[in-house]
Structures are given as structure tokens and as C-alpha cells.
Tab-separated table of C-alpha atoms in Angstrom:
chain	number	residue	atom	x	y	z
V	1	MET	CA	51.375	132.259	64.484
V	2	ALA	CA	54.147	134.318	66.050
V	3	GLN	CA	52.503	133.788	69.463
V	4	LEU	CA	52.453	129.913	68.926
V	5	SER	CA	55.986	130.045	67.804
V	6	ASP	CA	56.917	131.942	70.981
V	7	ARG	CA	55.017	129.304	73.242
V	8	LEU	CA	56.661	126.503	71.465
V	9	SER	CA	60.099	128.203	72.161
V	10	GLU	CA	59.245	128.593	75.809
V	11	LEU	CA	58.120	125.096	76.118
V	12	ALA	CA	61.267	123.772	74.307
V	13	ALA	CA	63.280	125.888	76.811
V	14	ARG	CA	61.582	124.656	79.730
V	15	VAL	CA	62.110	120.996	78.496
V	16	ALA	CA	65.765	121.558	78.033
V	17	GLU	CA	65.898	123.133	81.578
V	18	LEU	CA	64.094	120.168	83.147
V	19	GLU	CA	66.362	117.712	81.373
V	20	ALA	CA	69.401	119.645	82.503
V	21	GLU	CA	68.035	119.446	86.095
V	22	ARG	CA	67.260	115.721	85.799
V	23	GLU	CA	70.873	115.037	84.569
V	24	LEU	CA	72.309	117.133	87.378
V	25	THR	CA	70.250	115.239	89.938
V	26	LEU	CA	71.313	111.965	88.342
V	27	ARG	CA	74.928	113.051	88.474
V	28	LEU	CA	74.711	114.151	92.102
V	29	ALA	CA	72.981	110.835	92.955
V	30	GLN	CA	75.995	108.958	91.437
V	31	THR	CA	78.781	111.145	92.885
V	32	ASP	CA	80.467	110.991	96.146
V	33	SER	CA	80.062	114.343	97.777
V	34	LEU	CA	83.424	114.407	99.541
V	35	THR	CA	85.761	113.334	96.752
V	36	GLY	CA	83.607	114.037	93.487
V	37	LEU	CA	84.357	110.421	92.490
V	38	VAL	CA	81.487	108.170	91.468
V	39	ASN	CA	79.995	106.383	94.613
V	40	ARG	CA	79.414	102.836	95.304
V	41	GLY	CA	76.086	102.605	93.513
V	42	ALA	CA	77.523	104.014	90.195
V	43	PHE	CA	80.517	101.897	90.743
V	44	THR	CA	78.559	98.688	90.786
V	45	SER	CA	76.654	99.776	87.706
V	46	GLY	CA	79.785	100.649	85.948
V	47	LEU	CA	81.585	97.484	86.785
V	48	CYS	CA	78.685	95.448	85.432
V	49	GLU	CA	78.748	97.459	82.148
V	50	ARG	CA	82.418	97.056	81.698
V	51	LEU	CA	82.221	93.241	82.264
V	52	ASP	CA	79.476	92.976	79.754
V	53	GLU	CA	81.624	94.972	77.263
V	54	ALA	CA	84.711	92.846	77.942
V	55	ARG	CA	82.654	89.675	77.616
V	56	ALA	CA	81.331	90.740	74.237
V	57	ALA	CA	84.734	91.826	72.957
V	58	GLY	CA	86.860	89.042	74.643
V	59	GLY	CA	88.748	91.445	76.693
V	60	GLN	CA	89.777	91.660	80.271
V	61	VAL	CA	88.852	93.908	83.306
V	62	ALA	CA	90.942	94.454	86.193
V	63	LEU	CA	89.359	95.591	89.559
V	64	PHE	CA	91.723	97.292	92.020
V	65	VAL	CA	90.370	97.585	95.509
V	66	ILE	CA	92.089	100.184	97.704
V	67	ASP	CA	92.192	100.693	101.554
V	68	LEU	CA	94.256	103.307	103.362
V	69	ASP	CA	96.715	102.108	106.051
V	70	ARG	CA	96.576	103.676	109.467
V	71	PHE	CA	93.729	105.948	108.567
V	72	LYS	CA	91.920	105.471	111.894
V	73	SER	CA	95.022	106.652	113.645
V	74	LEU	CA	95.035	109.845	111.518
V	75	ASN	CA	91.445	110.478	112.458
V	76	ASP	CA	92.075	109.878	116.149
V	77	SER	CA	95.003	112.189	116.289
V	78	LEU	CA	94.086	115.084	113.772
V	79	GLY	CA	90.283	114.725	113.900
V	80	HIS	CA	87.588	113.712	111.379
V	81	HIS	CA	87.880	116.956	109.356
V	82	ALA	CA	91.523	116.265	108.781
V	83	GLY	CA	90.635	112.713	107.598
V	84	ASP	CA	88.080	114.206	105.233
V	85	MET	CA	90.643	116.545	103.847
V	86	LEU	CA	93.031	113.565	103.176
V	87	LEU	CA	90.258	111.568	101.399
V	88	ALA	CA	89.320	114.481	99.353
V	89	GLU	CA	93.096	115.254	98.199
V	90	LEU	CA	93.645	111.389	97.641
V	91	GLY	CA	90.419	111.289	95.493
V	92	GLN	CA	91.778	114.179	93.411
V	93	ARG	CA	95.179	112.318	92.991
V	94	LEU	CA	93.541	109.126	91.990
V	95	ARG	CA	91.392	111.083	89.462
V	96	GLU	CA	94.420	112.729	87.867
V	97	ASP	CA	96.392	109.525	87.816
V	98	ALA	CA	93.534	107.583	86.183
V	99	LEU	CA	94.400	106.111	82.729
V	100	PRO	CA	92.155	106.746	79.816
V	101	GLY	CA	88.816	104.739	80.102
V	102	GLU	CA	89.440	103.859	83.859
V	103	LEU	CA	86.623	104.484	86.392
V	104	VAL	CA	87.679	105.530	89.743
V	105	ALA	CA	85.182	105.257	92.810
V	106	ARG	CA	84.961	105.900	96.423
V	107	LEU	CA	83.075	102.837	97.911
V	108	GLY	CA	82.843	104.461	101.392
V	109	GLY	CA	85.039	105.286	104.325
V	110	ASP	CA	88.723	104.962	103.339
V	111	GLU	CA	87.893	102.583	100.535
V	112	PHE	CA	88.398	103.334	96.851
V	113	ALA	CA	88.365	101.241	93.703
V	114	VAL	CA	89.666	101.481	90.145
V	115	ILE	CA	88.156	99.664	87.202
V	116	SER	CA	90.838	99.329	84.472
V	117	SER	CA	91.548	97.573	81.248
V	118	ALA	CA	95.416	98.302	81.609
V	119	PRO	CA	97.231	95.246	80.036
V	120	ASP	CA	100.062	95.360	82.692
V	121	ILE	CA	98.364	94.693	85.916
V	122	ALA	CA	101.571	94.602	88.009
V	123	ALA	CA	102.756	98.104	86.703
V	124	ARG	CA	99.232	99.675	87.364
V	125	ALA	CA	99.166	98.177	90.793
V	126	GLU	CA	102.684	99.525	91.622
V	127	ARG	CA	101.589	103.010	90.311
V	128	LEU	CA	98.640	102.908	92.602
V	129	ILE	CA	100.968	102.013	95.569
V	130	GLN	CA	103.085	105.103	94.664
V	131	THR	CA	100.085	107.494	94.463
V	132	LEU	CA	98.821	106.283	97.747
V	133	GLY	CA	102.284	106.744	99.409
V	134	GLN	CA	102.529	110.508	98.412
V	135	GLN	CA	102.786	112.926	101.129
V	136	HIS	CA	99.941	115.332	101.962
V	137	ILE	CA	100.066	118.490	103.984
V	138	ILE	CA	97.183	118.600	106.615
V	139	TYR	CA	97.028	121.408	109.072
V	140	GLY	CA	100.655	122.155	108.479
V	141	ARG	CA	101.753	118.598	109.091
V	142	THR	CA	103.177	116.230	106.639
V	143	VAL	CA	100.971	112.883	106.413
V	144	ALA	CA	101.765	109.890	104.272
V	145	SER	CA	99.283	107.192	105.300
V	146	GLY	CA	99.890	104.923	102.340
V	147	GLY	CA	97.586	102.267	101.139
V	148	SER	CA	97.060	98.557	100.216
V	149	VAL	CA	95.603	97.327	97.050
V	150	GLY	CA	93.968	94.059	96.171
V	151	VAL	CA	93.470	92.976	92.526
V	152	ALA	CA	91.132	90.527	90.769
V	153	VAL	CA	90.849	90.121	86.992
V	154	PHE	CA	87.928	89.206	84.710
V	155	PRO	CA	87.570	86.597	83.337
V	156	ARG	CA	90.797	85.045	84.593
V	157	ASP	CA	89.594	85.084	88.265
V	158	ALA	CA	85.850	85.573	88.217
V	159	SER	CA	83.206	85.561	85.684
V	160	ASP	CA	80.740	88.029	87.301
V	161	ALA	CA	80.895	91.251	89.349
V	162	VAL	CA	79.970	89.791	92.663
V	163	ASP	CA	82.899	87.362	92.600
V	164	LEU	CA	85.194	89.762	91.190
V	165	GLN	CA	84.674	92.230	94.074
V	166	ARG	CA	84.943	89.420	96.599
V	167	PHE	CA	88.126	88.147	95.271
V	168	ALA	CA	89.558	91.546	95.091
V	169	ASP	CA	88.580	92.039	98.730
V	170	MET	CA	90.373	88.728	99.605
V	171	ALA	CA	93.454	89.768	97.825
V	172	LEU	CA	93.305	93.314	99.554
V	173	TYR	CA	93.130	91.500	102.970
V	174	ARG	CA	96.165	89.503	102.229
V	175	ALA	CA	97.965	92.595	101.269
V	176	LYS	CA	97.111	94.462	104.454
V	177	SER	CA	97.975	91.394	106.647
V	178	GLY	CA	101.404	91.444	105.013
V	179	GLY	CA	102.019	94.818	106.525
V	180	GLY	CA	100.333	97.216	104.067
V	181	ARG	CA	101.830	99.580	101.481
V	182	ARG	CA	101.761	96.725	99.066
V	183	TRP	CA	99.544	94.905	96.500
V	184	HIS	CA	98.371	91.479	95.978
V	185	CYS	CA	96.616	89.747	93.127
V	186	PHE	CA	94.076	87.070	93.606
V	187	ASP	CA	95.861	83.734	93.162
V	188	SER	CA	95.449	79.840	93.452
V	189	ASP	CA	96.121	79.857	97.299
V	190	LEU	CA	93.273	82.519	97.728
V	191	ARG	CA	91.067	80.560	95.387
V	192	ALA	CA	91.530	77.393	97.518
V	193	ALA	CA	90.776	79.460	100.633
V	194	SER	CA	87.660	80.927	99.085
V	195	GLU	CA	86.406	77.361	97.969
V	196	ALA	CA	87.179	75.988	101.446
V	197	ARG	CA	85.229	78.685	102.999
V	198	ARG	CA	82.393	78.484	100.767
V	199	THR	CA	82.189	74.613	101.599
V	200	LEU	CA	82.495	75.467	105.323
V	201	GLU	CA	79.617	78.032	105.017
V	202	ALA	CA	77.299	75.452	103.444
V	203	GLU	CA	78.357	72.816	106.235
V	204	LEU	CA	77.878	75.285	109.010
V	205	ARG	CA	74.294	76.055	107.861
V	206	ARG	CA	73.570	72.394	107.714
V	207	ALA	CA	75.418	71.781	111.084
V	208	ILE	CA	73.046	73.821	113.127
V	209	PRO	CA	69.795	72.033	112.584
V	210	ALA	CA	71.708	68.809	112.645
V	211	GLY	CA	72.754	69.418	116.188
V	212	GLU	CA	76.496	69.316	115.453
V	213	ILE	CA	77.033	72.575	117.390
V	214	GLU	CA	77.017	71.346	121.060
V	215	PRO	CA	77.929	72.694	124.504
V	216	TRP	CA	81.114	71.809	126.139
V	217	PHE	CA	82.111	72.675	129.676
V	218	GLN	CA	85.063	74.006	131.648
V	219	PRO	CA	84.859	73.744	135.465
V	220	ILE	CA	84.993	76.775	137.672
V	221	ILE	CA	86.912	76.110	140.934
V	222	ASP	CA	86.330	77.627	144.497
V	223	ALA	CA	89.892	78.995	145.311
V	224	MET	CA	89.396	78.343	149.082
V	225	THR	CA	87.994	74.897	149.100
V	226	ALA	CA	89.477	73.718	145.645
V	227	ARG	CA	86.216	72.271	144.740
V	228	MET	CA	84.149	72.602	141.428
V	229	VAL	CA	81.365	74.980	142.017
V	230	GLY	CA	80.212	75.725	138.436
V	231	VAL	CA	80.931	75.405	134.728
V	232	GLU	CA	81.363	77.714	131.850
V	233	VAL	CA	79.506	76.757	128.644
V	234	LEU	CA	81.524	76.727	125.469
V	235	ALA	CA	80.478	75.950	121.861
V	236	ARG	CA	82.225	73.317	119.940
V	237	TRP	CA	81.408	71.946	116.388
V	238	ARG	CA	81.569	68.267	115.927
V	239	HIS	CA	82.261	68.145	112.412
V	240	PRO	CA	81.633	64.687	110.734
V	241	GLU	CA	84.980	64.800	108.712
V	242	LYS	CA	87.111	67.392	110.344
V	243	GLY	CA	86.415	66.346	113.939
V	244	LEU	CA	85.902	68.652	116.825
V	245	LEU	CA	86.258	72.471	115.894
V	246	ALA	CA	86.940	75.145	118.438
V	247	PRO	CA	85.012	78.455	118.261
V	248	GLY	CA	87.642	80.264	116.424
V	249	ALA	CA	87.173	78.014	113.420
V	250	PHE	CA	83.351	78.846	113.011
V	251	VAL	CA	82.160	81.713	115.301
V	252	PRO	CA	83.674	84.659	113.215
V	253	MET	CA	82.020	83.062	110.115
V	254	ALA	CA	78.751	82.549	111.969
V	255	GLU	CA	78.766	86.301	112.968
V	256	GLU	CA	79.369	87.401	109.336
V	257	LEU	CA	76.584	85.134	108.140
V	258	GLY	CA	74.033	86.178	110.712
V	259	LEU	CA	73.961	82.747	112.119
V	260	ILE	CA	75.573	83.387	115.675
V	261	ARG	CA	72.208	84.134	117.304
V	262	THR	CA	70.793	80.779	116.180
V	263	ILE	CA	73.962	78.933	117.418
V	264	ASP	CA	73.806	80.781	120.763
V	265	GLU	CA	70.197	79.882	121.250
V	266	ALA	CA	70.861	76.164	120.245
V	267	VAL	CA	73.924	75.935	122.672
V	268	PHE	CA	72.127	77.717	125.463
V	269	GLU	CA	68.995	75.433	125.368
V	270	ALA	CA	71.320	72.238	125.089
V	271	ALA	CA	73.490	73.562	128.022
V	272	CYS	CA	70.431	74.219	130.297
V	273	ALA	CA	68.951	70.715	129.563
V	274	THR	CA	72.327	69.167	130.376
V	275	THR	CA	73.274	71.121	133.513
V	276	ALA	CA	69.822	71.376	135.176
V	277	PRO	CA	70.209	67.870	136.750
V	278	TRP	CA	73.822	68.850	137.895
V	279	VAL	CA	72.394	71.760	139.754
V	280	ALA	CA	69.538	69.751	141.052
V	281	ASP	CA	71.842	66.963	142.445
V	282	GLY	CA	74.045	69.619	144.086
V	283	LEU	CA	77.128	68.845	141.788
V	284	ILE	CA	77.371	72.608	140.763
V	285	GLU	CA	75.832	75.864	141.806
V	286	VAL	CA	76.679	78.072	138.739
V	287	VAL	CA	76.248	77.639	134.874
V	288	SER	CA	77.936	80.526	133.069
V	289	VAL	CA	77.127	81.380	129.405
V	290	ASN	CA	78.640	83.875	127.072
V	291	VAL	CA	76.662	86.259	125.016
V	292	SER	CA	77.724	88.060	121.923
V	293	PRO	CA	77.660	91.843	121.669
V	294	ARG	CA	75.503	91.538	118.518
V	295	ASP	CA	72.830	89.559	120.639
V	296	LEU	CA	72.842	92.056	123.343
V	297	LEU	CA	72.174	94.898	120.985
V	298	ASP	CA	68.759	93.383	120.293
V	299	PRO	CA	66.325	95.377	122.679
V	300	GLY	CA	64.349	92.047	123.211
V	301	PHE	CA	67.317	90.015	124.098
V	302	SER	CA	66.851	89.883	127.931
V	303	ARG	CA	63.193	89.052	127.520
V	304	LYS	CA	63.834	86.309	125.119
V	305	LEU	CA	66.496	84.766	127.194
V	306	ILE	CA	64.237	84.682	130.201
V	307	GLY	CA	61.478	83.182	128.039
V	308	ARG	CA	63.834	80.462	126.845
V	309	LEU	CA	65.218	79.854	130.369
V	310	GLY	CA	61.632	79.411	131.762
V	311	LYS	CA	61.213	76.547	129.397
V	312	THR	CA	64.003	74.653	130.958
V	313	ALA	CA	64.503	73.009	134.392
V	314	LEU	CA	67.495	75.282	135.231
V	315	PRO	CA	66.831	77.688	138.049
V	316	ALA	CA	67.251	81.362	137.093
V	317	THR	CA	69.529	81.759	140.190
V	318	ALA	CA	72.001	79.276	138.885
V	319	LEU	CA	72.461	80.978	135.446
V	320	THR	CA	75.173	83.662	135.028
V	321	VAL	CA	75.192	85.638	131.807
V	322	GLU	CA	78.675	86.932	130.835
V	323	ILE	CA	78.816	90.332	128.888
V	324	THR	CA	81.866	92.268	127.636
V	325	GLU	CA	82.724	95.866	128.291
V	326	THR	CA	82.486	96.470	124.591
V	327	PHE	CA	78.608	96.184	124.837
V	328	LEU	CA	78.727	98.718	127.663
V	329	LEU	CA	80.548	101.258	125.527
V	330	GLN	CA	78.196	100.612	122.647
V	331	ASP	CA	74.925	101.337	124.414
V	332	LEU	CA	75.116	101.852	128.141
V	333	ALA	CA	71.224	102.538	128.355
V	334	LEU	CA	70.416	99.363	126.740
V	335	ALA	CA	73.019	97.423	128.793
V	336	ARG	CA	71.263	98.741	131.888
V	337	ARG	CA	67.701	97.637	130.800
V	338	HIS	CA	69.129	94.144	130.003
V	339	ILE	CA	71.167	93.750	133.194
V	340	GLU	CA	68.361	95.091	135.474
V	341	ARG	CA	65.765	92.913	133.748
V	342	LEU	CA	67.887	89.852	134.250
V	343	ALA	CA	68.767	90.751	137.884
V	344	ALA	CA	65.183	91.153	138.698
V	345	ARG	CA	64.627	87.366	137.585
V	346	GLY	CA	67.396	86.173	139.671
V	347	VAL	CA	69.729	85.779	136.807
V	348	ASN	CA	73.386	86.717	137.670
V	349	VAL	CA	75.360	89.018	135.268
V	350	ALA	CA	79.231	88.846	135.051
V	351	LEU	CA	81.370	91.434	133.392
V	352	ASP	CA	83.884	89.433	131.166
V	353	ASP	CA	87.542	90.717	130.327
V	354	PHE	CA	87.681	92.562	133.454
V	355	GLY	CA	90.880	94.779	133.533
V	356	THR	CA	91.265	95.380	129.893
V	357	GLY	CA	89.127	98.625	129.530
V	358	TYR	CA	88.634	102.089	131.334
V	359	SER	CA	85.069	101.999	132.515
V	360	ASN	CA	84.806	98.612	134.394
V	361	LEU	CA	84.831	100.014	138.030
V	362	ARG	CA	82.139	102.641	136.893
V	363	ALA	CA	79.970	99.852	135.611
V	364	LEU	CA	80.229	97.931	138.887
V	365	MET	CA	79.216	100.929	140.783
V	366	HIS	CA	76.187	101.901	138.805
V	367	LEU	CA	74.953	98.485	137.454
V	368	PRO	CA	73.663	95.278	139.229
V	369	ILE	CA	76.743	93.334	138.130
V	370	GLN	CA	77.307	90.425	140.639
V	371	THR	CA	80.620	88.901	139.131
V	372	VAL	CA	83.688	90.034	137.252
V	373	LYS	CA	86.027	87.730	135.228
V	374	LEU	CA	89.495	88.693	135.567
V	375	ASP	CA	91.022	88.750	132.003
V	376	ARG	CA	93.643	86.084	131.159
V	377	SER	CA	96.125	88.719	129.786
V	378	LEU	CA	96.432	89.898	133.506
V	379	ILE	CA	96.857	86.326	134.847
V	380	ASP	CA	99.874	85.278	132.587
V	381	ASP	CA	102.466	87.164	134.733
V	382	VAL	CA	101.115	87.122	138.281
V	383	GLY	CA	103.319	85.618	140.860
V	384	ARG	CA	106.289	86.273	138.434
V	385	ASP	CA	106.172	90.056	137.797
V	386	ALA	CA	105.903	92.153	140.825
V	387	ARG	CA	104.299	95.145	138.994
V	388	VAL	CA	101.566	92.934	137.488
V	389	SER	CA	101.027	91.053	140.815
V	390	LYS	CA	100.469	94.412	142.599
V	391	LEU	CA	98.120	95.643	139.886
V	392	VAL	CA	96.021	92.440	140.044
V	393	ALA	CA	95.914	92.505	143.760
V	394	ALA	CA	94.687	96.235	143.861
V	395	MET	CA	91.969	95.252	141.156
V	396	LEU	CA	90.806	92.315	143.356
V	397	HIS	CA	90.781	94.664	146.472
V	398	ALA	CA	88.707	97.289	144.469
V	399	ALA	CA	86.197	94.571	143.374
V	400	ARG	CA	85.817	93.083	146.739
V	401	SER	CA	85.190	96.471	148.287
V	402	LEU	CA	82.176	96.771	145.806
V	403	GLY	CA	80.862	93.350	147.001
V	404	VAL	CA	81.419	91.644	143.655
V	405	ARG	CA	82.552	88.180	143.258
V	406	ILE	CA	85.834	87.694	141.322
V	407	VAL	CA	86.469	84.816	138.864
V	408	ALA	CA	90.116	84.453	137.382
V	409	GLU	CA	90.123	82.806	133.932
V	410	GLY	CA	93.151	81.373	131.976
V	411	VAL	CA	94.850	79.954	135.021
V	412	GLU	CA	97.494	77.583	133.653
V	413	HIS	CA	100.192	77.281	136.410
V	414	GLU	CA	100.243	76.408	140.156
V	415	SER	CA	102.100	79.622	140.952
V	416	GLN	CA	99.310	81.556	139.402
V	417	ALA	CA	96.631	79.664	141.376
V	418	LEU	CA	98.446	80.055	144.656
V	419	PHE	CA	98.967	83.926	144.136
V	420	LEU	CA	95.422	84.475	143.288
V	421	ARG	CA	94.118	82.594	146.314
V	422	SER	CA	96.340	84.409	148.550
V	423	ALA	CA	95.309	87.705	146.852
V	424	GLY	CA	91.623	87.040	147.754
V	425	CYS	CA	90.546	85.689	144.236
V	426	GLU	CA	87.404	83.581	145.050
V	427	ARG	CA	87.073	81.472	141.882
V	428	MET	CA	89.251	80.266	139.201
V	429	GLN	CA	89.265	78.372	135.846
V	430	GLY	CA	91.775	77.341	133.434
V	431	TYR	CA	93.950	74.507	132.001
V	432	PHE	CA	95.767	74.059	135.393
V	433	PHE	CA	92.512	72.564	136.589
V	434	ALA	CA	90.912	71.103	133.391
V	435	ARG	CA	90.441	71.730	129.766
V	436	PRO	CA	87.022	72.112	128.287
V	437	MET	CA	85.305	68.783	127.983
V	438	SER	CA	82.211	67.114	126.619
V	439	ALA	CA	79.025	66.909	128.716
V	440	ASP	CA	79.616	63.234	129.520
V	441	ALA	CA	83.115	63.877	130.565
V	442	MET	CA	82.133	66.638	132.721
V	443	GLU	CA	79.376	64.849	134.463
V	444	ALA	CA	81.682	61.818	135.053
V	445	MET	CA	84.217	64.082	136.719
V	446	LEU	CA	81.556	65.648	138.835
V	447	ARG	CA	79.975	62.363	140.070
V	448	GLU	CA	83.414	60.665	140.446
V	449	ALA	CA	84.400	63.386	142.943
V	450	ASN	CA	81.103	62.659	144.776
V	451	GLY	CA	80.029	66.290	144.588
V	452	PRO	CA	81.911	69.464	143.321
V	453	ALA	CA	85.522	68.558	144.055
V	454	LEU	CA	88.789	69.054	142.328
V	455	PRO	CA	91.986	69.242	144.263
V	456	LEU	CA	94.168	72.287	143.332
V	457	ALA	CA	97.220	70.153	142.994
V	458	VAL	CA	95.647	68.097	140.193
V	459	ALA	CA	95.862	69.532	136.787
V	460	SER	CA	94.960	68.225	133.343
């Protein structure tokens, strides 16, 4: 019997040991390793539980979403380890400052959250702003990054965890856009904006298959002959109620929703079908299309584009694909594969926003890029500011020495056009020549000119 009792005791001890290990593993899985606060997964579960309890008891739950101000500049100046030290110390201060029953979490990066049942929302938010603004000593330096707070309250603002988080994030964005170091509560203005956005999202999803997103065109002018030699393709949304919408009204949303690739493909196919007869009739030589960095990160992008182009009547040699330096910096090896594959099929590649980064000339020396587009930010003061004019002239000379064609975009005044032409810029586009226009208007302008012609002296 004694032997049996000993075995039972050993078994009980082992069970207790395994249970303790399980609890430790579970706790570690729910804990942020840097700050010791609960992580995003545990926060989501905790928020749902708090809402269920408040729903049953008829109470309220406030969600405070926190984002540090200028945290990136701290990382850049002092290094990531210093940033980690700040996050760990801030996590400790938020834990010490927590009211009874509150759940404090690190959501990731420099984002934190507090779930609270505090009756005075404003007082709690102000207290959080004060905590975030306290000074820290990092590597002997005094650091006070500060932070912004967005607040949403259940059930006043939202009836579930998903909307509560979304509304708190909207309030946070409003606080940060106001300069930071402040808090903002979800309100009627933000609710109206949320409902308008939700409606627009649904309309955008419907607009793509309905063909409401269509290509518009802006002419590209030969600087020496003042004749139209090409067009740049731009997307427009012909909304049935709001009228014509520019890309800024829907492209950012399309990127967030993962719809930008579908839009790009639809606009590309429609643009090729429209411009192929213009090229065949000798009205233009070049059709230039923009490609989003997200599309370019797809390893199969160039093959897919070549396949889609092959189904149209537009010659590959007439197509120019515009890429930004951002993509080159993200993945130079992938950029090289795409550019070389396109160039091998006769497709031209243009580097957009030329002059805004640091590695443009290096890219021109090592990649088969045929064209650069001089960024509009450099065009604004040419012909008026001597230093800017000298800089642009030097950039034009450097690009020409590499055998690269230059297109200046954003030309709005005659003085800019005259300076760029005298400095050797080969092609230009901008409001001085013509604004973006529909396919019908573009074709009418081309054919009225009896070929690719548009005098420099004529502006729209």
C-alpha cells in the first residue's frame, strides 16, 4: 500500500508540474516579450470578454489606442536598441499607471492599448497623455517622445470589438493629424466619415466590374518640335452620382482593400485597346503607364504584363512602364529581373520621380532604363530660382551623358517650358500644354492637329 501511495504522490506531483508548465507556456504565448504586457492576441480575447461582461451588466468599456509621436526619428538617431529600451520603460509606466481592472497591451511596434471601465473618459485620456509625455533617460540622453491617444466607447460608439477598434484607430489618426501629444474621442464627424468611407468601399468594389474606372490621357510633348509624341495613362472613376473622381479619391482605398491590382489591370487593358489605333495611325509613338510598387513586388508581374500586352494590338515598343525609386530600394534584385525581362521584349522602362532620391544615377548606370521623368517638385522653380535651375541643368546633363531620355512632368508655365527646352530636356508634359482628358477628347485633339502636334504657345 505504501508503494502505491508513493506512486500516486509522484503521479500527482508530475501532473502538477505539467499543469504549471502548461500555464507558463500559455502565459508566455499571451505576453509581449519586450514589455511584459499582454500581446495583440490576448488583447483581442480580453476585449471581447470585457464587452460580453459589460453587455450583460449594462456597463460601458472604453478602448484607448496609443501611438508614440516621433518614435521613428528616435530609432533613426539612437538605434533600434534604444527604441526597444524606450518601449520597455513605457510599458512599465503604463502598467504602473493602470487603474484597477484595466488591461494594458502592446499591439506591436510603438502601438499600445488600454481597456478601461473608468467613468471619466476625458480624465483617463489626459492621464495617459501625461504618462506618455514623461521623460526617459536613454544612453544618457533625455528623451520625451510623447504620444497620441484615440478613444472609442462601448456601447455608445460601437456594439462589437471590431468596430470599437476601428473607431478608436480613426480617433487616433485624428489626434495625430492634429499635431500629436493629444487625444481625440470618436465623434459624430468621424462616424459620418466612417459611413461615407464604407459606402465608398462598396461602390468601388462594384465600380471595377461595371467599367466605371477608365483611362484618361495627358499628352507628352516633344520639346524641340512642340508636337505630341505620346500620352500618359491616368485612372479616373466616373462615379454615377459624384461625377469624375481623381485617383486621390479612390487609389489609397483601393490599395488598402487589395483592389489596386485589379484596377491597374482593367485600366491597362482599356488603355491599350484605346491607344493601339493611335499608334498604328502615327498619331503618337509612346503610351506610358504607371505601376504601383505593390504590383511590382509580385515576382510574376513582368510576365503577366507581357502576357496581357500580347492580347492587345499595342506594340511592345510603344509601351513605357513607369516605376518609382521606392521599388528599387525595396528589392533591387527583383527590380532588375522585371526591368530586364520587359526590356528584352521591347517594352521601355521609365524611372519616375527622378531627382527625389539618392540612388537614381546608380540605377541608370546598372539597369536597362531608357527614360527618366524629372519630378514636378524640381520643376516649380526652374527659370526663377538660379540654384534650382543649375541643379536641374546638371541633372539633365548627367542623364543625357548616360544616353537616357528625359521627360519633365508638371510643367505649368511658359518660363518653365522654355528653360527646360534650352537646358536640353527632350520631352515635357503638364497643365501648360493640356490637362488629363478622356479618350474621346484626346483622340479629337490628336486628329484635329492632323498628327502629333501641339504648339508650345498654346496652353489649356
